[in-house]
Coordinates of C-alpha atoms and ligand atoms in Angstrom, one line a residue:
M7 CA -15.7 -62.1 -56.3
L8 CA -17.5 -58.8 -56.4
R9 CA -16.6 -56.7 -59.4
G10 CA -15.7 -53.7 -57.2
L11 CA -13.2 -55.9 -55.3
Q12 CA -11.4 -57.0 -58.4
P13 CA -7.8 -55.8 -58.0
P14 CA -7.1 -52.8 -60.3
E15 CA -4.1 -54.5 -61.8
D16 CA -6.4 -57.2 -63.2
R17 CA -8.3 -54.5 -65.0
G18 CA -5.2 -52.9 -66.5
L19 CA -5.2 -50.0 -64.1
P20 CA -2.4 -48.9 -61.7
S21 CA -2.9 -50.1 -58.1
P22 CA -3.1 -47.4 -55.5
K23 CA -2.0 -48.4 -52.0
I24 CA -2.5 -47.1 -48.5
H25 CA 0.9 -45.4 -47.9
H26 CA 0.3 -44.2 -44.4
V27 CA -2.3 -43.1 -41.9
G28 CA -1.6 -39.7 -40.2
I29 CA -2.5 -39.3 -36.5
A30 CA -2.4 -35.9 -34.8
V31 CA -0.9 -36.2 -31.3
E32 CA -0.2 -33.8 -28.5
S33 CA 3.2 -35.4 -27.9
I34 CA 5.1 -37.6 -30.2
D35 CA 7.1 -39.0 -27.2
D36 CA 3.9 -40.0 -25.4
A37 CA 2.5 -41.5 -28.6
L38 CA 5.7 -43.4 -29.4
S39 CA 5.6 -45.1 -26.0
L40 CA 2.1 -46.3 -26.8
Y41 CA 3.0 -47.7 -30.2
E42 CA 6.2 -49.2 -28.9
D43 CA 4.2 -51.0 -26.2
A44 CA 1.3 -52.0 -28.6
L45 CA 3.3 -52.9 -31.7
G46 CA 6.9 -53.3 -30.6
V47 CA 8.0 -50.9 -33.3
V48 CA 10.3 -47.9 -33.3
P49 CA 10.2 -45.0 -35.7
A50 CA 11.9 -45.4 -39.0
L51 CA 12.1 -41.6 -39.3
R52 CA 11.6 -38.7 -37.0
T53 CA 12.0 -35.2 -38.3
E54 CA 10.6 -31.7 -38.4
I55 CA 9.0 -30.3 -41.5
P56 CA 9.2 -26.5 -41.1
A57 CA 7.1 -25.8 -44.3
E58 CA 4.2 -27.7 -42.7
G59 CA 4.8 -26.7 -39.1
V60 CA 5.0 -30.3 -37.9
I61 CA 7.3 -32.8 -36.3
I62 CA 6.6 -36.3 -37.6
A63 CA 7.6 -39.8 -36.7
M64 CA 7.0 -42.7 -39.2
L65 CA 6.3 -46.1 -37.7
P66 CA 6.6 -49.1 -40.1
V67 CA 3.4 -51.3 -40.1
G68 CA 3.7 -54.0 -42.7
D69 CA 3.8 -52.4 -46.2
S70 CA 2.3 -49.2 -44.7
R71 CA 3.1 -46.8 -41.9
I72 CA 1.6 -44.8 -39.1
E73 CA 2.6 -41.1 -39.3
L74 CA 2.5 -39.4 -35.9
L75 CA 2.2 -35.6 -36.3
E76 CA 2.9 -33.1 -33.5
G77 CA 2.4 -29.4 -34.0
A78 CA 5.6 -27.4 -34.1
G79 CA 4.4 -24.1 -32.5
A80 CA 1.2 -22.4 -31.7
D81 CA 0.3 -21.5 -35.3
S82 CA 0.9 -25.0 -36.7
P83 CA -2.1 -26.6 -38.4
I84 CA -1.6 -29.7 -36.3
T85 CA -1.6 -27.6 -33.1
R86 CA -4.9 -26.0 -34.2
F87 CA -6.4 -29.3 -35.2
V88 CA -5.6 -30.8 -31.7
E89 CA -6.9 -27.7 -29.9
R90 CA -10.2 -27.8 -31.9
R91 CA -10.9 -31.6 -32.1
G92 CA -8.4 -33.3 -29.8
P93 CA -5.8 -35.8 -30.9
G94 CA -6.9 -38.4 -33.4
L95 CA -7.0 -39.5 -37.0
H96 CA -5.9 -36.6 -39.2
H97 CA -5.5 -37.9 -42.7
I98 CA -5.1 -41.0 -44.9
A99 CA -2.3 -41.1 -47.5
V100 CA -2.7 -43.2 -50.7
R101 CA 0.2 -43.9 -53.0
V102 CA -0.6 -43.3 -56.7
E103 CA 1.4 -44.0 -59.8
D104 CA 1.0 -40.6 -61.5
L105 CA 0.4 -37.7 -59.1
E106 CA 0.1 -35.1 -61.9
A107 CA -2.6 -37.2 -63.6
S108 CA -4.5 -37.5 -60.3
V109 CA -4.3 -33.7 -59.7
E110 CA -5.4 -33.0 -63.3
R111 CA -8.5 -35.3 -62.8
L112 CA -9.3 -33.7 -59.5
R113 CA -9.0 -30.2 -60.8
A114 CA -11.1 -31.1 -63.9
S115 CA -13.9 -32.3 -61.7
G116 CA -13.7 -29.1 -59.6
R117 CA -12.4 -30.7 -56.4
R118 CA -10.5 -28.5 -53.9
L119 CA -6.9 -29.1 -53.1
V120 CA -5.3 -27.8 -49.9
S121 CA -2.3 -26.3 -51.8
D122 CA -2.0 -25.2 -55.4
E123 CA 1.3 -27.1 -56.1
I124 CA 2.6 -30.5 -55.6
R125 CA 5.0 -30.5 -52.7
L126 CA 8.1 -32.5 -51.8
G127 CA 8.0 -34.6 -48.7
A128 CA 10.5 -35.5 -46.0
E129 CA 11.5 -38.8 -47.7
G130 CA 11.7 -37.5 -51.2
Y131 CA 8.2 -38.3 -52.2
R132 CA 5.8 -35.8 -53.8
Y133 CA 2.4 -35.1 -52.4
V134 CA -0.8 -33.1 -52.4
F135 CA -3.7 -32.9 -50.0
V136 CA -7.3 -33.0 -51.2
H137 CA -9.5 -30.8 -48.9
P138 CA -12.0 -32.8 -46.7
S139 CA -14.8 -30.7 -48.2
S140 CA -14.0 -32.3 -51.6
A141 CA -13.2 -35.8 -50.2
G142 CA -16.2 -36.9 -48.1
G143 CA -15.0 -35.3 -44.9
V144 CA -11.6 -37.0 -45.0
L145 CA -8.3 -35.2 -45.5
L146 CA -6.8 -37.3 -48.3
E147 CA -3.1 -37.1 -49.1
L148 CA -2.0 -38.4 -52.5
I149 CA 1.7 -39.5 -52.7
E150 CA 4.0 -40.4 -55.5
E151 CA 7.2 -42.1 -54.5
P152 CA 10.4 -41.2 -56.2
Ligands
ZN22 ZN1 0.9 -37.8 -44.3

């Protein structure tokens, strides 16, 4: 096995996992009908997050999820994203064991976070976003579950 593919737990490190993949859509209702047809799944959660200006639906996919994001209003970041780039892949969320430690390491290496503080998500998990300019062009969400 390639050394880089050795599971982190075998090296005494915590094992990060893909928590969800975020997809920006024009309409959650339209997107849900696609995923219901394709995967036969229904959302485990559907809610509005006023602080982020989004409506989300979480679709369970194995140990992970697909997060559908629809902008809630004209000034929503998701509305602007869809206007500029069209619907599509928006971010990747990875679960980490110790979010504070990750944030400290990122700050120490000069990487840019989207917000200054760790925020509290819809399902009680805490999260931060690493700006795409500091994350290889990918909007990276780091999540710590309660
Ligand atoms: Zn997310």
